[in-house]
Amino acid sequence: MALQFGGAGAAEEPALVGGSFGTADSFPKDFGYGEEEEEAELEGGPGPGGPGGGAGGPGGGAGGADSKPRILLMGLRRSGKSSIQKVVFHKMSPNETLFLESTNKIYKDDISNSSFVNFQIWDFPGQMDFFDPTFDYEMIFRGTGALIYVIDAQDDYMEALTRLHITVSKAYKVNPEMNFEVFIHKVDGLSDDHKIETQRDIHQRANDDLTDAGLEKLHLRFRSTDLFINSLIIQGPFACFSSSNSGIEKAFLFDVVSKIYIATDSSPVDMQSYELCCDMIDVVIDVSCIYGLKEDGTGSAYDKESMAIIKLNNTTVLYLKEVTKFLALVCILREESFERKG
Ligand SMILES: Nc1nc2c(ncn2[C@@H]2O[C@H](COP(=O)(O)OP(=O)(O)OP(=O)(O)O)[C@@H](O)[C@H]2O)c(=O)[nH]1
Ligand SMILES: [Mg+2]
């Protein structure tokens, strides 16, 4: 089987990791995130599509039971929030996101039912109305670990920058520990020059606004992202195990469902290797879903038996092995060292 190496170019910062492309299917029910998308109790703001279509006020539901680490996805309407969430965590193909409907209330997605990584991601409707009394933003921000603000780089982004500033400054005042990420999104539609210029401009303006407001300590991290050319990547923060002398070129310990890597060896992470390993997981799970389940459809697509070796046409071998119910070790090896070690 000849697998192609991934996206057309690497994302600027390899820290950001992400979804894979390819298969349009969702995970089967027993493999996915279970009861996804608990909805917030209250409907969002005024009429559909109305400006400032307020976020649902989760009220008591926001804090209480939801003690898992929480990531918020915010940004103007149509900036691509739900698409990011669906592609990265639900195996939706980027093309399918064209048919996503606008979100009109907060979707809380629990990324923990079948995943090693425990957190919730809350996908917000286009615009939050901080003046809506039913929306208890203080409570939401207080329990939040990270806020991702998505800006559509193909659109006029002035309004987005204004909202970004309002949002992060309110969030920071409530919870100065929060991490702020700005996704300069949909950069697939921009030329390289335009992309760099847009990135620089957004960076500059957003930081100027913070300086003017005396919020220099509020740190925003910027990433250029898109779902169509580069895969979007979520951070694999722990580089801890070493593959030196093992004949392994690169090794990742993956959370299978989210494809977040929990650990990798000490060599630098390059996007091609990461994407190749993500593709390997997709191939294994897809084949297993089709041929690995029992005739009555029971059984699991990923279990103790899960193991696969794929030889590529460039003397490279991909190796995947189940480690725990949620984790897989995926390695890239040279063919000769694979044969030597057996
Ligand atoms: N070109 C391009 N289009 C994208 C990308 N990501 C998402 N889109 C498109 O952007 C449109 C809006 O996406 P959504 O995910 O619904 O946007 P949203 O931010 O959730 O919008 P609301 O729910 O209304 O707030 C869809 O047609 C997507 O296909 C991308 O990386 N590049
Ligand atoms: Mg949405």
CSV table of C-alpha atoms and ligand atoms in Angstrom, one decimal:
chain,number,residue,atom,x,y,z
A,1,MET,CA,0.0,0.0,0.0
A,2,ALA,CA,1.4,3.3,-0.9
A,3,LEU,CA,0.5,5.9,1.6
A,4,GLN,CA,1.2,9.5,0.7
A,5,PHE,CA,2.9,11.8,2.9
A,6,GLY,CA,0.5,14.3,4.4
A,7,GLY,CA,-0.3,18.0,3.8
A,8,ALA,CA,1.2,20.3,1.4
A,9,GLY,CA,3.1,22.2,4.0
A,10,ALA,CA,3.8,22.1,7.7
A,11,ALA,CA,2.0,24.4,10.0
A,12,GLU,CA,4.1,27.1,11.4
A,13,GLU,CA,4.3,25.8,14.8
A,14,PRO,CA,4.5,22.1,15.2
A,15,ALA,CA,3.0,22.4,18.6
A,16,LEU,CA,-0.5,22.6,17.2
A,17,VAL,CA,-1.7,19.3,16.2
A,18,GLY,CA,-4.7,18.0,14.7
A,19,GLY,CA,-7.3,16.2,12.8
A,20,SER,CA,-6.7,13.9,10.0
A,21,PHE,CA,-8.2,14.0,6.7
A,22,GLY,CA,-9.6,11.3,4.5
A,23,THR,CA,-12.3,9.2,5.8
A,24,ALA,CA,-15.7,10.8,5.9
A,25,ASP,CA,-17.1,8.4,8.4
A,26,SER,CA,-17.5,9.0,12.1
A,27,PHE,CA,-16.2,6.7,14.6
A,28,PRO,CA,-18.7,3.9,15.3
A,29,LYS,CA,-20.7,4.5,18.4
A,30,ASP,CA,-18.8,2.3,20.7
A,31,PHE,CA,-15.6,3.8,19.7
A,32,GLY,CA,-16.4,7.5,19.5
A,33,TYR,CA,-17.0,9.9,22.3
A,34,GLY,CA,-20.1,8.3,23.4
A,35,GLU,CA,-22.8,10.7,24.3
A,36,GLU,CA,-21.4,13.6,22.5
A,37,GLU,CA,-22.7,17.1,22.7
A,38,GLU,CA,-24.7,17.5,25.8
A,39,GLU,CA,-26.4,20.7,25.2
A,40,ALA,CA,-26.5,23.7,27.3
A,41,GLU,CA,-29.7,24.2,29.0
A,42,LEU,CA,-30.7,27.6,27.5
A,43,GLU,CA,-31.2,28.5,24.0
A,44,GLY,CA,-28.9,31.2,22.7
A,45,GLY,CA,-29.8,34.8,22.2
A,46,PRO,CA,-32.3,36.5,19.9
A,47,GLY,CA,-33.4,35.4,16.5
A,48,PRO,CA,-31.4,33.0,14.3
A,49,GLY,CA,-28.5,34.8,12.7
A,50,GLY,CA,-29.2,37.9,14.7
A,51,PRO,CA,-26.2,39.9,15.5
A,52,GLY,CA,-24.8,39.0,18.8
A,53,GLY,CA,-26.9,35.9,18.8
A,54,GLY,CA,-26.1,35.3,22.4
A,55,ALA,CA,-24.6,32.2,23.7
A,56,GLY,CA,-26.7,29.9,25.8
A,57,GLY,CA,-26.4,30.6,29.4
A,58,PRO,CA,-25.4,27.3,31.0
A,59,GLY,CA,-26.0,28.7,34.4
A,60,GLY,CA,-25.6,26.0,37.0
A,61,GLY,CA,-24.6,23.5,34.3
A,62,ALA,CA,-21.5,25.4,33.6
A,63,GLY,CA,-19.6,24.7,36.7
A,64,GLY,CA,-21.0,22.0,39.0
A,65,ALA,CA,-20.8,18.6,37.3
A,66,ASP,CA,-18.4,19.7,34.6
A,67,SER,CA,-15.2,19.6,36.6
A,68,LYS,CA,-13.1,18.3,33.7
A,69,PRO,CA,-10.6,20.7,32.1
A,70,ARG,CA,-12.5,22.8,29.6
A,71,ILE,CA,-11.5,24.4,26.4
A,72,LEU,CA,-13.8,27.1,24.8
A,73,LEU,CA,-14.1,27.7,21.1
A,74,MET,CA,-15.1,31.2,20.4
A,75,GLY,CA,-15.1,33.6,17.4
A,76,LEU,CA,-17.5,35.2,15.0
A,77,ARG,CA,-20.1,33.4,13.0
A,78,ARG,CA,-18.8,31.2,10.2
A,79,SER,CA,-15.2,31.5,11.4
A,80,GLY,CA,-14.9,27.7,11.5
A,81,LYS,CA,-15.3,26.7,15.1
A,82,SER,CA,-17.6,23.8,14.7
A,83,SER,CA,-15.7,22.6,11.7
A,84,ILE,CA,-12.5,22.5,13.8
A,85,GLN,CA,-14.2,20.6,16.5
A,86,LYS,CA,-15.8,18.1,14.2
A,87,VAL,CA,-12.7,17.4,12.1
A,88,VAL,CA,-10.3,17.1,14.9
A,89,PHE,CA,-12.5,15.1,17.3
A,90,HIS,CA,-15.2,13.4,15.3
A,91,LYS,CA,-13.4,12.4,12.2
A,92,MET,CA,-15.5,14.5,9.9
A,93,SER,CA,-13.8,15.2,6.6
A,94,PRO,CA,-13.1,18.9,5.9
A,95,ASN,CA,-15.4,18.8,2.9
A,96,GLU,CA,-18.3,17.8,5.0
A,97,THR,CA,-17.9,20.9,7.1
A,98,LEU,CA,-19.4,22.9,4.2
A,99,PHE,CA,-22.8,21.5,5.3
A,100,LEU,CA,-22.5,22.4,8.9
A,101,GLU,CA,-25.3,24.6,10.2
A,102,SER,CA,-24.7,27.6,12.3
A,103,THR,CA,-24.5,26.8,16.0
A,104,ASN,CA,-27.2,28.5,18.0
A,105,LYS,CA,-26.4,27.3,21.5
A,106,ILE,CA,-23.4,26.1,23.3
A,107,TYR,CA,-22.4,22.5,22.4
A,108,LYS,CA,-20.5,20.8,25.2
A,109,ASP,CA,-18.5,18.0,23.8
A,110,ASP,CA,-17.0,15.6,26.3
A,111,ILE,CA,-13.7,14.3,25.0
A,112,SER,CA,-13.3,11.7,27.7
A,113,ASN,CA,-15.6,8.8,27.4
A,114,SER,CA,-13.2,6.8,25.3
A,115,SER,CA,-10.2,8.8,25.4
A,116,PHE,CA,-7.1,9.0,27.6
A,117,VAL,CA,-7.2,12.8,27.4
A,118,ASN,CA,-9.9,14.1,29.6
A,119,PHE,CA,-11.4,17.4,28.7
A,120,GLN,CA,-14.5,19.1,27.4
A,121,ILE,CA,-14.6,21.3,24.5
A,122,TRP,CA,-17.4,23.9,24.3
A,123,ASP,CA,-18.3,25.1,20.9
A,124,PHE,CA,-20.0,28.5,21.1
A,125,PRO,CA,-22.4,30.2,18.8
A,126,GLY,CA,-21.0,33.0,16.6
A,127,GLN,CA,-21.0,35.8,19.0
A,128,MET,CA,-21.3,36.0,22.7
A,129,ASP,CA,-23.3,38.8,24.1
A,130,PHE,CA,-21.6,39.6,27.4
A,131,PHE,CA,-24.5,41.9,28.3
A,132,ASP,CA,-27.0,39.1,28.1
A,133,PRO,CA,-28.0,38.6,31.7
A,134,THR,CA,-28.7,35.0,31.2
A,135,PHE,CA,-25.2,34.3,30.2
A,136,ASP,CA,-23.0,33.8,33.2
A,137,TYR,CA,-19.6,34.3,31.6
A,138,GLU,CA,-17.8,34.7,34.9
A,139,MET,CA,-18.7,31.2,35.9
A,140,ILE,CA,-17.7,29.8,32.5
A,141,PHE,CA,-14.4,31.5,32.4
A,142,ARG,CA,-13.6,30.6,36.0
A,143,GLY,CA,-13.6,26.9,35.2
A,144,THR,CA,-11.8,27.2,31.8
A,145,GLY,CA,-8.3,26.1,31.0
A,146,ALA,CA,-8.0,27.5,27.5
A,147,LEU,CA,-9.8,29.7,25.2
A,148,ILE,CA,-9.4,29.3,21.5
A,149,TYR,CA,-10.5,32.3,19.5
A,150,VAL,CA,-11.0,31.6,15.8
A,151,ILE,CA,-10.6,34.3,13.2
A,152,ASP,CA,-11.5,33.8,9.6
A,153,ALA,CA,-8.4,35.1,7.7
A,154,GLN,CA,-10.3,35.1,4.4
A,155,ASP,CA,-12.7,37.7,5.7
A,156,ASP,CA,-12.4,41.2,7.0
A,157,TYR,CA,-11.1,40.6,10.4
A,158,MET,CA,-11.6,44.0,12.1
A,159,GLU,CA,-14.8,43.1,13.8
A,160,ALA,CA,-13.2,39.8,14.9
A,161,LEU,CA,-10.3,41.7,16.5
A,162,THR,CA,-12.7,43.9,18.4
A,163,ARG,CA,-14.6,40.9,19.7
A,164,LEU,CA,-11.3,39.1,20.5
A,165,HIS,CA,-10.2,41.9,22.6
A,166,ILE,CA,-13.4,42.2,24.5
A,167,THR,CA,-13.5,38.4,25.0
A,168,VAL,CA,-10.0,37.8,26.2
A,169,SER,CA,-9.9,40.9,28.5
A,170,LYS,CA,-13.1,39.8,30.2
A,171,ALA,CA,-11.8,36.2,30.5
A,172,TYR,CA,-8.4,37.4,31.8
A,173,LYS,CA,-10.0,39.5,34.5
A,174,VAL,CA,-12.0,36.5,35.7
A,175,ASN,CA,-9.3,34.0,35.3
A,176,PRO,CA,-5.7,35.2,34.7
A,177,GLU,CA,-4.5,31.6,34.6
A,178,MET,CA,-6.3,30.9,31.4
A,179,ASN,CA,-4.4,30.1,28.2
A,180,PHE,CA,-5.3,32.1,25.1
A,181,GLU,CA,-4.9,30.7,21.6
A,182,VAL,CA,-5.8,32.7,18.5
A,183,PHE,CA,-6.4,30.6,15.4
A,184,ILE,CA,-5.9,32.6,12.2
A,185,HIS,CA,-8.0,30.2,10.4
A,186,LYS,CA,-8.9,29.3,6.7
A,187,VAL,CA,-5.4,30.3,5.5
A,188,ASP,CA,-5.8,27.8,2.7
A,189,GLY,CA,-7.4,30.5,0.7
A,190,LEU,CA,-4.4,32.9,1.0
A,191,SER,CA,-1.2,33.2,-0.9
A,192,ASP,CA,2.0,32.7,1.1
A,193,ASP,CA,2.7,36.4,1.1
A,194,HIS,CA,-0.8,37.3,2.1
A,195,LYS,CA,-0.8,34.7,4.8
A,196,ILE,CA,2.3,36.1,6.4
A,197,GLU,CA,1.0,39.6,6.1
A,198,THR,CA,-2.3,38.7,7.6
A,199,GLN,CA,-0.7,36.9,10.4
A,200,ARG,CA,1.6,39.8,11.2
A,201,ASP,CA,-1.2,42.3,11.0
A,202,ILE,CA,-3.5,40.4,13.3
A,203,HIS,CA,-0.7,39.7,15.7
A,204,GLN,CA,0.2,43.4,15.9
A,205,ARG,CA,-3.3,44.8,16.2
A,206,ALA,CA,-4.4,42.3,18.8
A,207,ASN,CA,-1.3,43.0,20.9
A,208,ASP,CA,-1.5,46.8,20.4
A,209,ASP,CA,-5.1,46.6,21.7
A,210,LEU,CA,-3.9,44.8,24.8
A,211,THR,CA,-1.1,47.2,25.4
A,212,ASP,CA,-3.5,50.2,25.1
A,213,ALA,CA,-5.7,48.5,27.7
A,214,GLY,CA,-2.8,47.9,30.1
A,215,LEU,CA,-3.0,44.2,29.6
A,216,GLU,CA,0.6,43.5,28.6
A,217,LYS,CA,0.7,40.4,30.8
A,218,LEU,CA,-2.1,38.8,28.8
A,219,HIS,CA,-0.3,36.5,26.4
A,220,LEU,CA,-2.0,35.5,23.2
A,221,ARG,CA,-0.5,32.6,21.1
A,222,PHE,CA,-1.2,32.8,17.4
A,223,ARG,CA,-1.4,30.0,14.9
A,224,SER,CA,-2.3,29.9,11.3
A,225,THR,CA,-4.6,27.0,10.7
A,226,ASP,CA,-6.8,25.5,8.1
A,227,LEU,CA,-8.6,22.3,7.6
A,228,PHE,CA,-8.1,21.8,3.9
A,229,ILE,CA,-4.4,21.9,3.2
A,230,ASN,CA,-2.6,21.5,6.6
A,231,SER,CA,-4.1,19.3,9.2
A,232,LEU,CA,-4.8,21.1,12.4
A,233,ILE,CA,-2.9,19.8,15.3
A,234,ILE,CA,-3.4,19.8,19.0
A,235,GLN,CA,-0.5,20.0,21.2
A,236,GLY,CA,1.4,16.9,22.3
A,237,PRO,CA,3.1,18.5,25.2
A,238,PHE,CA,5.2,15.8,26.7
A,239,ALA,CA,8.3,14.7,24.8
A,240,CYS,CA,9.6,12.1,27.1
A,241,PHE,CA,10.7,8.8,25.8
A,242,SER,CA,13.7,8.2,23.8
A,243,SER,CA,14.0,6.1,20.7
A,244,SER,CA,17.7,6.4,20.2
A,245,ASN,CA,19.5,3.2,19.3
A,246,SER,CA,16.2,1.4,18.8
A,247,GLY,CA,16.2,1.8,15.0
A,248,ILE,CA,13.0,3.7,15.4
A,249,GLU,CA,13.0,7.0,13.5
A,250,LYS,CA,10.1,8.5,15.2
A,251,ALA,CA,7.6,7.2,17.8
A,252,PHE,CA,4.4,8.6,19.2
A,253,LEU,CA,2.2,7.6,22.0
A,254,PHE,CA,-1.3,8.5,20.7
A,255,ASP,CA,-4.6,9.0,22.2
A,256,VAL,CA,-6.4,7.0,19.5
A,257,VAL,CA,-9.7,8.9,19.3
A,258,SER,CA,-8.4,12.4,19.4
A,259,LYS,CA,-5.0,11.7,17.8
A,260,ILE,CA,-3.4,13.9,20.3
A,261,TYR,CA,0.0,12.5,21.0
A,262,ILE,CA,0.7,12.2,24.7
A,263,ALA,CA,4.4,11.6,24.3
A,264,THR,CA,7.0,11.3,21.6
A,265,ASP,CA,10.7,10.6,21.5
A,266,SER,CA,13.2,13.4,21.9
A,267,SER,CA,13.8,13.9,18.1
A,268,PRO,CA,12.0,16.9,16.7
A,269,VAL,CA,8.4,16.4,15.6
A,270,ASP,CA,7.9,17.1,11.9
A,271,MET,CA,4.4,17.4,10.5
A,272,GLN,CA,4.9,14.7,7.8
A,273,SER,CA,5.8,12.1,10.4
A,274,TYR,CA,3.0,13.1,12.6
A,275,GLU,CA,0.4,13.1,9.8
A,276,LEU,CA,1.7,9.8,8.5
A,277,CYS,CA,1.2,8.2,12.0
A,278,CYS,CA,-2.3,9.8,12.2
A,279,ASP,CA,-3.1,8.2,8.8
A,280,MET,CA,-1.9,4.9,10.1
A,281,ILE,CA,-4.4,5.1,13.0
A,282,ASP,CA,-7.2,6.0,10.6
A,283,VAL,CA,-6.3,3.1,8.3
A,284,VAL,CA,-6.2,0.6,11.2
A,285,ILE,CA,-9.5,1.8,12.7
A,286,ASP,CA,-11.3,1.9,9.4
A,287,VAL,CA,-10.2,-1.5,8.3
A,288,SER,CA,-11.0,-2.8,11.7
A,289,CYS,CA,-14.5,-1.3,11.7
A,290,ILE,CA,-15.2,-2.9,8.3
A,291,TYR,CA,-13.6,-6.3,8.8
A,292,GLY,CA,-12.8,-6.6,12.5
A,293,LEU,CA,-16.2,-6.6,14.1
A,294,LYS,CA,-18.3,-9.7,14.7
A,295,GLU,CA,-21.0,-10.5,12.2
A,296,ASP,CA,-23.7,-9.1,14.4
A,297,GLY,CA,-21.7,-5.8,14.6
A,298,THR,CA,-20.5,-6.3,18.1
A,299,GLY,CA,-17.0,-6.3,19.2
A,300,SER,CA,-14.5,-3.4,19.4
A,301,ALA,CA,-12.6,-1.8,16.6
A,302,TYR,CA,-9.7,-1.2,18.9
A,303,ASP,CA,-8.7,-3.7,21.6
A,304,LYS,CA,-5.8,-5.7,22.9
A,305,GLU,CA,-5.3,-7.5,19.6
A,306,SER,CA,-4.9,-4.3,17.7
A,307,MET,CA,-1.6,-4.3,15.9
A,308,ALA,CA,-0.6,-3.4,12.4
A,309,ILE,CA,2.5,-3.1,10.2
A,310,ILE,CA,2.4,-1.2,7.0
A,311,LYS,CA,5.4,-1.3,4.7
A,312,LEU,CA,5.7,1.8,2.5
A,313,ASN,CA,7.3,2.0,-0.9
A,314,ASN,CA,10.2,4.0,0.4
A,315,THR,CA,11.8,1.4,2.7
A,316,THR,CA,9.9,2.8,5.7
A,317,VAL,CA,7.8,0.7,7.9
A,318,LEU,CA,4.9,1.9,10.0
A,319,TYR,CA,4.1,0.0,13.2
A,320,LEU,CA,1.1,0.4,15.4
A,321,LYS,CA,0.5,-1.5,18.7
A,322,GLU,CA,-2.2,-1.2,21.3
A,323,VAL,CA,-0.9,0.0,24.6
A,324,THR,CA,-4.0,0.6,26.6
A,325,LYS,CA,-7.7,0.8,25.8
A,326,PHE,CA,-7.2,4.4,24.7
A,327,LEU,CA,-3.5,4.6,23.7
A,328,ALA,CA,-1.5,3.3,20.8
A,329,LEU,CA,2.2,3.3,20.1
A,330,VAL,CA,2.9,4.3,16.5
A,331,CYS,CA,6.4,4.2,15.2
A,332,ILE,CA,8.2,4.9,11.9
A,333,LEU,CA,11.1,2.6,11.3
A,334,ARG,CA,13.6,1.9,8.5
A,335,GLU,CA,12.9,-1.4,6.9
A,336,GLU,CA,16.3,-2.8,7.7
A,337,SER,CA,16.1,-2.1,11.4
A,338,PHE,CA,12.6,-3.5,11.5
A,339,GLU,CA,13.8,-6.8,9.9
A,340,ARG,CA,16.9,-6.9,12.2
A,341,LYS,CA,14.8,-6.5,15.3
A,342,GLY,CA,12.1,-8.7,14.1
B,1,LIG,N1,-11.6,27.5,3.3
B,1,LIG,C1,-11.9,27.1,4.5
B,1,LIG,N2,-13.1,27.0,4.9
B,1,LIG,C2,-13.3,26.5,6.2
B,1,LIG,C3,-12.3,26.1,7.0
B,1,LIG,N3,-12.8,25.7,8.2
B,1,LIG,C4,-14.1,25.8,8.1
B,1,LIG,N4,-14.4,26.3,6.9
B,1,LIG,C5,-15.8,26.6,6.4
B,1,LIG,O1,-16.3,27.7,7.1
B,1,LIG,C6,-17.8,27.6,7.1
B,1,LIG,C7,-18.3,27.9,8.5
B,1,LIG,O2,-17.9,26.8,9.4
B,1,LIG,P1,-18.5,26.6,10.8
B,1,LIG,O3,-17.6,25.6,11.4
B,1,LIG,O4,-19.9,26.3,10.7
B,1,LIG,O5,-18.3,28.0,11.5
B,1,LIG,P2,-18.7,28.4,13.0
B,1,LIG,O6,-17.6,29.3,13.5
B,1,LIG,O7,-19.0,27.2,13.8
B,1,LIG,O8,-20.0,29.2,12.8
B,1,LIG,P3,-21.2,29.5,13.9
B,1,LIG,O9,-21.6,28.2,14.4
B,1,LIG,O10,-22.2,30.2,13.0
B,1,LIG,O11,-20.6,30.4,14.9
B,1,LIG,C8,-18.1,26.2,6.6
B,1,LIG,O12,-18.6,26.3,5.3
B,1,LIG,C9,-16.8,25.5,6.6
B,1,LIG,O13,-16.7,24.5,5.6
B,1,LIG,C10,-10.9,26.1,6.5
B,1,LIG,O14,-9.9,25.8,7.1
B,1,LIG,N5,-10.8,26.7,5.2
B,2,MG,MG,-20.6,26.5,14.8
